[in-house]
Short mmCIF file of C-alpha atoms in Angstrom, two decimals:
data_model
loop_
_atom_site.label_atom_id
_atom_site.label_comp_id
_atom_site.label_asym_id
_atom_site.label_seq_id
_atom_site.Cartn_x
_atom_site.Cartn_y
_atom_site.Cartn_z
CA MET A 201 -9.30 -18.68 -27.70
CA TYR A 202 -10.58 -21.86 -26.06
CA LEU A 203 -8.55 -24.09 -23.80
CA ARG A 204 -10.02 -27.45 -22.96
CA LYS A 205 -7.98 -29.13 -20.28
CA PRO A 206 -10.23 -29.75 -17.27
CA ASN A 207 -7.55 -31.68 -15.37
CA SER A 208 -5.04 -28.81 -15.48
CA LYS A 209 -4.02 -27.37 -12.12
CA THR A 210 -3.48 -23.89 -13.50
CA LEU A 211 -6.41 -23.50 -15.88
CA LYS A 212 -10.10 -23.93 -15.39
CA THR A 213 -12.64 -24.50 -18.12
CA PRO A 214 -12.75 -21.26 -20.12
CA GLN A 215 -15.88 -19.19 -20.14
CA SER A 216 -17.28 -16.60 -22.43
CA ILE A 217 -16.65 -13.04 -21.32
CA SER A 218 -20.30 -12.62 -20.33
CA GLN A 219 -19.90 -15.49 -17.84
CA SER A 220 -16.67 -14.12 -16.40
CA PRO A 221 -16.69 -13.96 -12.58
CA ILE A 222 -14.20 -11.08 -12.70
CA PHE A 223 -15.79 -8.86 -15.32
CA PRO A 224 -19.58 -9.18 -14.97
CA SER A 225 -21.92 -8.07 -17.72
CA ILE A 226 -22.87 -4.43 -17.24
CA LYS A 227 -24.47 -2.43 -19.98
CA PRO A 228 -22.46 0.75 -20.57
CA LYS A 229 -24.14 4.07 -21.12
CA ARG A 230 -22.20 5.35 -24.11
CA PRO A 231 -19.09 3.43 -25.00
CA SER A 232 -16.33 5.82 -26.03
CA TYR A 233 -14.29 3.14 -27.77
CA LYS A 234 -15.20 0.45 -30.26
CA TYR A 235 -13.15 -2.68 -30.36
CA ILE A 236 -13.81 -5.80 -32.39
CA GLN A 237 -13.54 -8.76 -30.03
CA THR A 238 -11.50 -11.52 -31.62
CA GLN A 239 -10.99 -13.70 -28.54
CA ASN A 240 -13.24 -15.12 -25.89
CA TYR A 241 -12.36 -14.52 -22.26
CA VAL A 242 -10.01 -17.17 -20.89
CA ASP A 243 -10.47 -17.90 -17.19
CA VAL A 244 -6.78 -18.18 -16.28
CA TYR A 245 -5.74 -19.12 -12.76
CA MET A 246 -2.05 -19.01 -11.92
CA LYS A 247 -0.55 -21.07 -9.14
CA TRP A 248 0.88 -18.75 -6.49
CA LYS A 249 4.67 -18.95 -6.20
CA LYS A 250 6.52 -17.70 -3.13
CA ASP A 251 9.27 -15.18 -3.92
CA PRO A 252 11.69 -14.52 -1.01
CA TYR A 253 12.90 -11.28 -2.63
CA TYR A 254 9.56 -9.48 -2.26
CA ASP A 255 8.80 -11.14 1.07
CA SER A 256 12.04 -9.68 2.45
CA ILE A 257 11.40 -6.00 1.59
CA GLU A 258 11.36 -4.76 5.16
CA HIS A 259 9.86 -1.30 4.70
CA ILE A 260 6.81 -2.83 2.99
CA HIS A 261 6.09 -5.48 5.58
CA LYS A 262 6.77 -3.23 8.60
CA SER A 263 4.70 -0.41 7.15
CA LEU A 264 1.56 -1.50 9.02
CA GLU A 265 3.51 -1.52 12.28
CA LEU A 266 5.10 1.84 11.54
CA LYS A 267 1.86 3.69 10.75
CA PRO A 268 0.51 3.90 14.36
CA ILE A 269 4.01 4.82 15.59
CA ILE A 270 4.04 7.81 13.23
CA SER A 271 0.52 8.77 14.36
CA LEU A 272 1.52 8.82 18.04
CA LYS A 273 4.80 10.52 17.19
CA ASN A 274 2.84 13.33 15.50
CA ILE A 275 0.64 13.77 18.57
CA ILE A 276 3.76 14.31 20.67
CA THR A 277 5.43 16.72 18.24
CA GLN A 278 2.26 18.78 17.94
CA ASN A 279 2.26 19.40 21.68
CA PRO A 280 4.05 22.71 22.51
CA ASN A 281 5.99 20.97 25.29
CA GLY A 282 7.06 18.06 23.08
CA CYS A 283 5.62 15.53 25.54
CA ILE A 284 2.23 14.16 26.55
CA PRO A 285 0.72 12.32 29.54
CA ILE A 286 -0.59 8.86 28.75
CA SER A 287 -4.11 10.10 29.60
CA ASP A 288 -4.10 12.13 26.36
CA VAL A 289 -4.08 9.02 24.20
CA SER A 290 -4.90 6.06 26.47
CA LYS A 291 -8.47 5.80 25.16
CA LYS A 292 -7.65 6.45 21.49
CA GLY A 293 -6.11 3.12 20.61
CA LEU A 294 -8.69 2.31 17.94
CA GLN A 295 -8.20 5.72 16.37
CA PHE A 296 -4.50 4.98 15.90
CA ASP A 297 -5.08 1.31 14.98
CA VAL A 298 -3.31 0.19 18.17
CA LYS A 299 -4.69 -3.20 19.21
CA ILE A 300 -3.11 -3.28 22.68
CA LYS A 301 -3.03 -0.79 25.54
CA VAL A 302 -1.39 2.42 24.35
CA THR A 303 0.96 2.45 27.35
CA ARG A 304 2.24 -0.99 26.47
CA PHE A 305 2.55 0.05 22.83
CA PHE A 306 4.74 3.03 23.78
CA ARG A 307 6.95 0.78 25.90
CA GLN A 308 7.50 -1.61 23.00
CA TYR A 309 9.60 1.07 21.25
CA PRO A 310 12.08 2.54 23.79
CA SER A 311 14.37 3.73 20.98
CA ILE A 312 11.54 6.03 19.74
CA PHE A 313 9.52 6.92 22.86
CA GLU A 314 11.12 7.88 26.18
CA GLU A 315 9.04 7.39 29.32
CA PHE A 316 9.26 9.56 32.42
CA ILE A 317 7.10 10.47 35.42
CA GLY A 318 5.15 13.67 34.90
CA PRO A 319 4.44 16.49 37.32
CA LYS A 320 0.85 15.40 38.07
CA TYR A 321 -0.59 12.26 39.63
CA ASN A 322 2.58 10.24 38.92
CA LEU A 323 1.22 9.34 35.47
CA PRO A 324 3.58 8.03 32.78
CA TRP A 325 4.54 10.72 30.29
CA PHE A 326 6.18 10.15 26.91
CA ARG A 327 8.47 12.17 24.68
CA LEU A 328 10.59 11.35 21.65
CA THR A 329 14.16 10.16 21.97
CA GLN A 330 16.83 12.34 20.41
CA GLU A 331 17.22 9.91 17.49
CA ALA A 332 13.48 10.05 16.77
CA ILE A 333 13.51 13.88 16.97
CA GLU A 334 16.22 14.03 14.31
CA ILE A 335 14.33 11.70 11.97
CA ASP A 336 11.15 13.72 12.52
CA ARG A 337 12.99 16.87 11.44
CA GLU A 338 14.16 15.10 8.31
CA GLU A 339 10.64 13.89 7.65
CA GLN A 340 9.26 17.44 7.88
CA ARG A 341 11.96 18.68 5.52
CA VAL A 342 11.23 15.93 2.97
CA PHE A 343 7.51 16.62 3.15
CA LYS A 344 8.10 20.33 2.59
CA GLU A 345 10.34 19.66 -0.41
CA CYS A 346 8.05 16.99 -1.89
CA LYS A 347 4.68 18.54 -1.03
CA GLY A 348 3.99 19.48 -4.64
CA ASP A 349 4.77 15.95 -5.81
CA LEU A 350 2.59 14.35 -3.11
CA ILE A 351 -0.35 16.65 -3.94
CA GLU A 352 0.08 15.75 -7.61
CA ARG A 353 -0.19 12.07 -6.63
CA LEU A 354 -3.42 12.86 -4.75
CA LYS A 355 -4.72 14.74 -7.78
CA LYS A 356 -4.02 11.78 -10.08
CA PHE A 357 -5.64 9.43 -7.58
CA ILE A 358 -8.85 11.47 -7.82
CA LEU A 359 -8.64 11.91 -11.60
CA MET A 360 -8.75 8.13 -12.08
CA SER A 361 -12.23 7.99 -10.50
CA LYS A 362 -15.38 7.86 -12.62
CA GLU A 363 -16.69 11.31 -11.77
CA LYS A 364 -13.34 12.89 -10.84
CA VAL A 365 -14.58 13.10 -7.25
CA VAL A 366 -13.79 10.85 -4.27
CA PRO A 367 -15.26 10.95 -0.71
CA PHE A 368 -13.05 12.18 2.10
CA LYS A 369 -13.32 8.83 3.91
CA ILE A 370 -11.87 6.99 0.91
CA ILE A 371 -9.03 9.50 0.52
CA GLN A 372 -8.31 9.38 4.26
CA GLY A 373 -7.71 5.65 4.02
CA MET A 374 -5.19 6.16 1.21
CA LEU A 375 -3.15 9.06 2.66
CA TRP A 376 -0.52 6.74 4.17
CA TYR A 377 0.05 5.07 0.81
CA ILE A 378 0.18 8.38 -1.08
CA GLY A 379 2.62 9.78 1.50
CA LEU A 380 0.52 12.59 2.98
CA PRO A 381 0.09 13.21 6.76
CA GLU A 382 -3.08 11.77 8.29
CA ASP A 383 -4.32 15.25 9.29
CA PHE A 384 -3.86 16.60 5.76
CA LEU A 385 -7.59 16.81 4.98
CA GLN A 386 -8.45 18.68 8.17
CA ASN A 387 -7.53 21.96 6.49
CA PRO A 388 -8.06 21.52 2.72
CA ASP A 389 -8.16 25.27 2.00
CA LYS A 390 -4.63 25.64 3.37
CA ASN A 391 -3.11 22.43 2.02
CA LEU A 392 -4.64 22.20 -1.46
CA ASP A 393 -4.43 24.40 -4.55
CA GLY A 394 -7.27 25.87 -6.61
CA SER A 395 -7.73 22.79 -8.79
CA PHE A 396 -9.33 20.96 -5.83
CA LYS A 397 -12.90 21.58 -4.70
CA VAL A 398 -14.80 20.31 -1.67
CA VAL A 399 -18.18 19.00 -2.85
CA GLU A 400 -21.28 17.51 -1.25
CA LEU A 401 -22.03 13.88 -2.13
CA GLU A 402 -24.95 11.56 -1.52
CA ASP A 403 -25.71 10.30 1.99
CA GLY A 404 -24.36 13.54 3.45
CA LEU A 405 -20.77 12.72 2.54
CA LYS A 406 -18.19 15.27 1.52
CA GLY A 407 -15.59 14.68 -1.12
CA LEU A 408 -12.79 16.19 -3.15
CA SER A 409 -13.11 16.87 -6.85
CA VAL A 410 -10.41 17.94 -9.29
CA ASP A 411 -10.66 20.11 -12.39
CA SER A 412 -8.04 19.28 -14.99
CA GLY A 413 -8.42 20.31 -18.60
CA GLU A 414 -5.08 18.85 -19.57
CA ARG A 415 -4.56 15.25 -20.65
CA VAL A 416 -2.91 13.18 -17.94
CA LEU A 417 -0.54 10.43 -19.04
CA SER A 418 -0.02 7.30 -16.97
CA ILE A 419 3.50 6.22 -16.07
CA LEU A 420 3.20 3.38 -18.60
CA GLN A 421 2.44 5.87 -21.35
CA ARG A 422 5.31 8.17 -20.36
CA ASN A 423 7.80 5.31 -20.23
CA ALA A 424 6.60 3.90 -23.56
CA MET A 425 6.93 7.33 -25.17
CA SER A 426 10.46 7.74 -23.86
CA LYS A 427 11.35 4.38 -25.44
CA GLY A 428 9.76 5.37 -28.74
CA VAL A 429 7.19 2.55 -28.75
CA TYR A 430 4.10 4.68 -28.15
CA CYS A 431 2.79 7.75 -29.98
CA GLY A 432 -0.19 8.61 -27.77
CA LYS A 433 -2.90 7.70 -30.29
CA PRO A 434 -6.26 6.28 -29.13
CA MET A 435 -6.48 2.48 -28.93
CA GLU A 436 -2.73 2.11 -29.36
CA ALA A 437 -1.18 -0.97 -27.77
CA ILE A 438 1.29 -0.81 -24.88
CA GLU A 439 2.81 -3.97 -23.46
CA PHE A 440 3.04 -4.23 -19.69
CA PRO A 441 6.56 -4.74 -18.26
CA LEU A 442 6.79 -8.31 -17.01
CA PHE A 443 9.08 -9.60 -14.26
CA PRO A 444 8.67 -13.37 -13.77
CA SER A 445 9.63 -14.71 -10.37
CA LYS A 446 12.32 -17.37 -10.28
CA GLY A 447 10.79 -20.80 -10.73
CA LEU A 448 7.39 -19.47 -11.90
CA ARG A 449 6.67 -21.21 -15.18
CA LEU A 450 3.53 -20.80 -17.24
CA ARG A 451 2.01 -23.47 -19.41
CA MET A 452 2.42 -22.92 -23.14
CA LYS A 453 -1.27 -22.17 -23.65
CA ILE A 454 -1.20 -19.53 -20.91
CA GLN A 455 1.89 -18.00 -22.50
CA ASP A 456 0.01 -17.77 -25.79
CA TRP A 457 -2.89 -16.07 -24.03
CA LEU A 458 -0.50 -13.62 -22.32
CA LYS A 459 1.17 -12.69 -25.63
CA LYS A 460 -2.19 -11.87 -27.20
CA PHE A 461 -3.24 -9.97 -24.07
CA GLN A 462 -0.11 -7.81 -24.35
CA LYS A 463 -1.04 -6.84 -27.93
CA LEU A 464 -4.44 -5.49 -26.92
CA PRO A 465 -4.98 -1.68 -27.01
CA TYR A 466 -4.12 0.20 -23.84
CA VAL A 467 -6.71 2.57 -22.38
CA SER A 468 -5.37 4.96 -19.75
CA PRO A 469 -7.05 4.87 -16.31
CA TYR A 470 -7.43 8.65 -16.63
CA GLU A 471 -9.60 8.36 -19.74
CA ASP A 472 -13.29 7.59 -20.25
CA HIS A 473 -14.67 4.70 -18.20
CA SER A 474 -17.50 3.96 -20.66
CA LEU A 475 -15.94 0.80 -22.03
CA ASP A 476 -17.82 -2.31 -22.99
CA PRO A 477 -17.13 -4.62 -20.02
CA ASP A 478 -17.71 -7.63 -22.30
CA SER A 479 -14.68 -6.80 -24.43
CA ASP A 480 -11.16 -8.14 -24.12
CA ILE A 481 -9.89 -4.62 -23.53
CA SER A 482 -11.82 -4.32 -20.24
CA GLU A 483 -9.40 -6.52 -18.31
CA LYS A 484 -6.38 -4.71 -19.70
CA ARG A 485 -7.76 -1.40 -18.52
CA VAL A 486 -8.32 -2.80 -14.99
CA VAL A 487 -4.76 -4.14 -14.89
CA GLY A 488 -3.51 -0.77 -16.14
CA PHE A 489 -5.45 0.96 -13.37
CA LEU A 490 -3.86 -1.25 -10.69
CA HIS A 491 -0.41 -0.63 -12.18
CA GLU A 492 -0.92 3.13 -12.11
CA LEU A 493 -2.42 3.07 -8.62
CA LEU A 494 0.54 1.22 -7.09
CA SER A 495 2.89 3.50 -9.04
CA LEU A 496 1.35 6.49 -7.24
CA PHE A 497 1.84 4.95 -3.80
CA VAL A 498 5.23 5.85 -2.33
CA GLU A 499 5.97 2.24 -1.33
CA HIS A 500 4.38 0.83 -4.55
CA SER A 501 2.41 -1.62 -2.45
CA ALA A 502 -0.80 -1.81 -0.45
CA GLU A 503 -2.92 -4.21 1.53
CA ARG A 504 -5.16 -5.81 -1.05
CA LYS A 505 -8.27 -5.57 1.13
CA LYS A 506 -7.77 -1.80 1.47
CA LEU A 507 -8.24 -1.41 -2.30
CA LEU A 508 -11.67 -3.04 -2.36
CA CYS A 509 -13.37 0.18 -1.23
CA LEU A 510 -12.40 1.78 -4.56
CA LYS A 511 -14.72 -0.36 -6.68
CA LYS A 512 -17.77 1.92 -6.51
CA TYR A 513 -16.02 5.18 -7.29
CA TYR A 514 -13.52 3.85 -9.82
CA GLY A 515 -15.83 1.63 -11.87
CA LEU A 516 -13.96 -1.56 -11.02
CA PRO A 517 -15.41 -5.08 -11.37
CA GLN A 518 -16.74 -6.85 -8.31
CA LYS A 519 -13.82 -9.30 -8.16
CA VAL A 520 -11.08 -6.89 -9.12
CA HIS A 521 -8.74 -8.57 -6.60
CA ARG A 522 -8.42 -11.54 -8.94
CA ALA A 523 -6.57 -9.37 -11.44
CA PHE A 524 -3.55 -9.56 -9.11
CA GLU A 525 -3.71 -13.36 -9.21
CA ARG A 526 -4.04 -13.51 -13.01
CA HIS A 527 -0.93 -11.40 -13.61
CA PRO A 528 1.87 -12.73 -11.37
CA HIS A 529 4.54 -11.34 -13.72
CA MET A 530 3.36 -7.80 -12.83
CA PHE A 531 2.18 -8.12 -9.22
CA TYR A 532 3.38 -10.15 -6.27
CA LEU A 533 1.02 -11.11 -3.46
CA SER A 534 2.80 -11.44 -0.13
CA PHE A 535 1.06 -13.18 2.77
CA ARG A 536 3.36 -12.02 5.54
CA ASN A 537 1.94 -10.53 8.75
CA LYS A 538 -1.36 -12.44 8.35
CA THR A 539 -2.52 -10.18 5.53
CA CYS A 540 -2.26 -10.02 1.74
CA THR A 541 -0.05 -7.24 0.36
CA ALA A 542 -0.01 -6.44 -3.36
CA ILE A 543 3.41 -5.31 -4.62
CA LEU A 544 4.19 -3.78 -8.01
CA LYS A 545 7.18 -5.77 -9.26
CA GLU A 546 8.37 -3.14 -11.74
CA ALA A 547 9.09 -0.64 -8.96
CA TYR A 548 11.63 -3.03 -7.38
CA ARG A 549 13.06 -4.59 -10.54
CA ASP A 550 13.49 -1.58 -12.83
CA GLU A 551 14.71 1.52 -10.99
CA SER A 552 14.75 3.55 -14.23
CA ALA A 553 10.99 3.02 -14.74
CA ILE A 554 9.70 4.22 -11.34
CA GLU A 555 11.77 6.51 -9.17
CA ARG A 556 12.15 5.78 -5.46
CA HIS A 557 10.47 8.39 -3.30
CA PRO A 558 12.57 10.21 -0.63
CA LEU A 559 9.85 9.56 1.95
CA VAL A 560 10.62 5.84 1.77
CA MET A 561 14.15 6.52 3.00
CA VAL A 562 12.72 8.35 6.01
CA ARG A 563 10.41 5.45 6.81
CA LYS A 564 13.37 3.07 6.59
CA LYS A 565 15.14 5.10 9.29
CA TYR A 566 12.12 4.82 11.58
CA ILE A 567 12.06 1.07 10.97
CA LYS A 568 15.73 0.89 11.90
CA LEU A 569 14.83 2.48 15.25
CA MET A 570 12.03 -0.05 15.64
CA ASN A 571 14.56 -2.85 15.19
CA GLU A 572 16.83 -1.22 17.77
CA SER A 573 13.91 -1.31 20.22
CA GLU A 574 13.78 -5.08 19.88
CA VAL A 575 17.46 -5.28 20.82
CA ILE A 576 16.97 -3.00 23.84
CA LEU A 577 14.02 -5.05 25.11
CA LYS A 578 15.97 -8.30 24.72
CA LYS A 579 18.83 -6.87 26.77
CA ARG A 580 16.40 -5.75 29.45
CA ARG A 581 14.81 -9.19 29.63
CA ARG A 582 18.24 -10.80 29.82
CA ARG A 583 19.25 -8.55 32.72
CA VAL A 584 16.02 -9.37 34.54
CA ASN A 585 16.54 -13.09 34.02
CA ASN A 586 20.16 -12.87 35.16
CA SER A 587 19.22 -10.94 38.28
CA PHE A 588 16.52 -13.52 39.04
CA VAL A 589 19.05 -16.37 38.67
CA GLU A 590 21.49 -14.54 40.93
CA SER A 591 18.84 -13.99 43.56
CA GLN A 592 17.96 -17.69 43.43
CA LYS A 593 21.62 -18.60 43.93
CA LEU A 594 21.91 -16.23 46.90
CA ASP A 595 18.79 -17.70 48.47
CA SER A 596 20.04 -21.25 48.05
CA ASN A 597 23.48 -20.33 49.46
CA TYR A 598 21.84 -18.57 52.40
CA LYS A 599 19.67 -21.58 53.16
CA ALA A 600 22.66 -23.93 52.85
CA SER A 601 24.77 -21.82 55.26
CA ASN A 602 21.93 -21.69 57.82
CA SER A 603 21.49 -25.45 57.67
CA TYR A 604 24.96 -25.81 59.20
#
């Protein structure tokens, strides 16, 4: 399909698939699927449209702020005394992704961390408030109940890779999104079942591999089967669920392209990666991969830049990030907090399609405490300002009385 409208704001001059900046020409080893290409690649660029609904999902946009709080909270709970001196963590700010002094960071959240003077050297010590202790207990209970589900998410994350093996450093960066504790990989023999194996990779890296003889279905496949529109045959088409944002209108020619794109065969991200990258089906598989990936994450969102490290091990094109921009009916890109967050729309528009994870409710409770900290600090500043004003009044009255 060719679109020739060089003055259009939403479309650029179309290119052949071999010239595509998103899906570069790479010769596959042994393509597992044969597909007759009937359309040329259309270089579609959608104009970004702000959507207040997704920009207002608090637990997504405060997730980056919550992550280091949980890390420091875990350090405290792991101590037998339930408290730590600031010297234990004062030089580990980078490790916890804390960009200010750790002492100051603790003091920003008085509803979570309680400060007191310790027995030695008059150093500040910190422990959890009673409210934070109760949420931590709930978090441990949820993790215990959902451990099997979270490990299954990790397993699927690895099974989507090219060789069914992913380095530890890549997995470590995804644990927060999957819902697993950050120290989960420190004891793989204890935490993982027999389907996982620790393997040696190139450059001295270690990784996790997964053995799975059974066919794994993506959430799109399962939902399509439940609706009776998919039988599970190879090269069978599945249409992606679309959720247009209010006010986002596509030109007629882009709508025609999208309809034809929806009719293309669906290849599961768990199946063979040996696809011809110069075929129309290549883009649909990449979009299906991103849909499944965000479905596995407990918040169904992630910083877009954090996903770029997956390209090598998951056989993704160099400019995979543009797939988010080309499909605004499936993904929303939020630019809050000076970063770009990719959000799967389906998870927040169709509750029957993707179930909310219990861990999200726990994180919401922590965020509520974070918000309470802001109120406490405002009250403290107000008291300080009032006391300063009062002292100024007393000084002026004193000076006035002495002048007589």
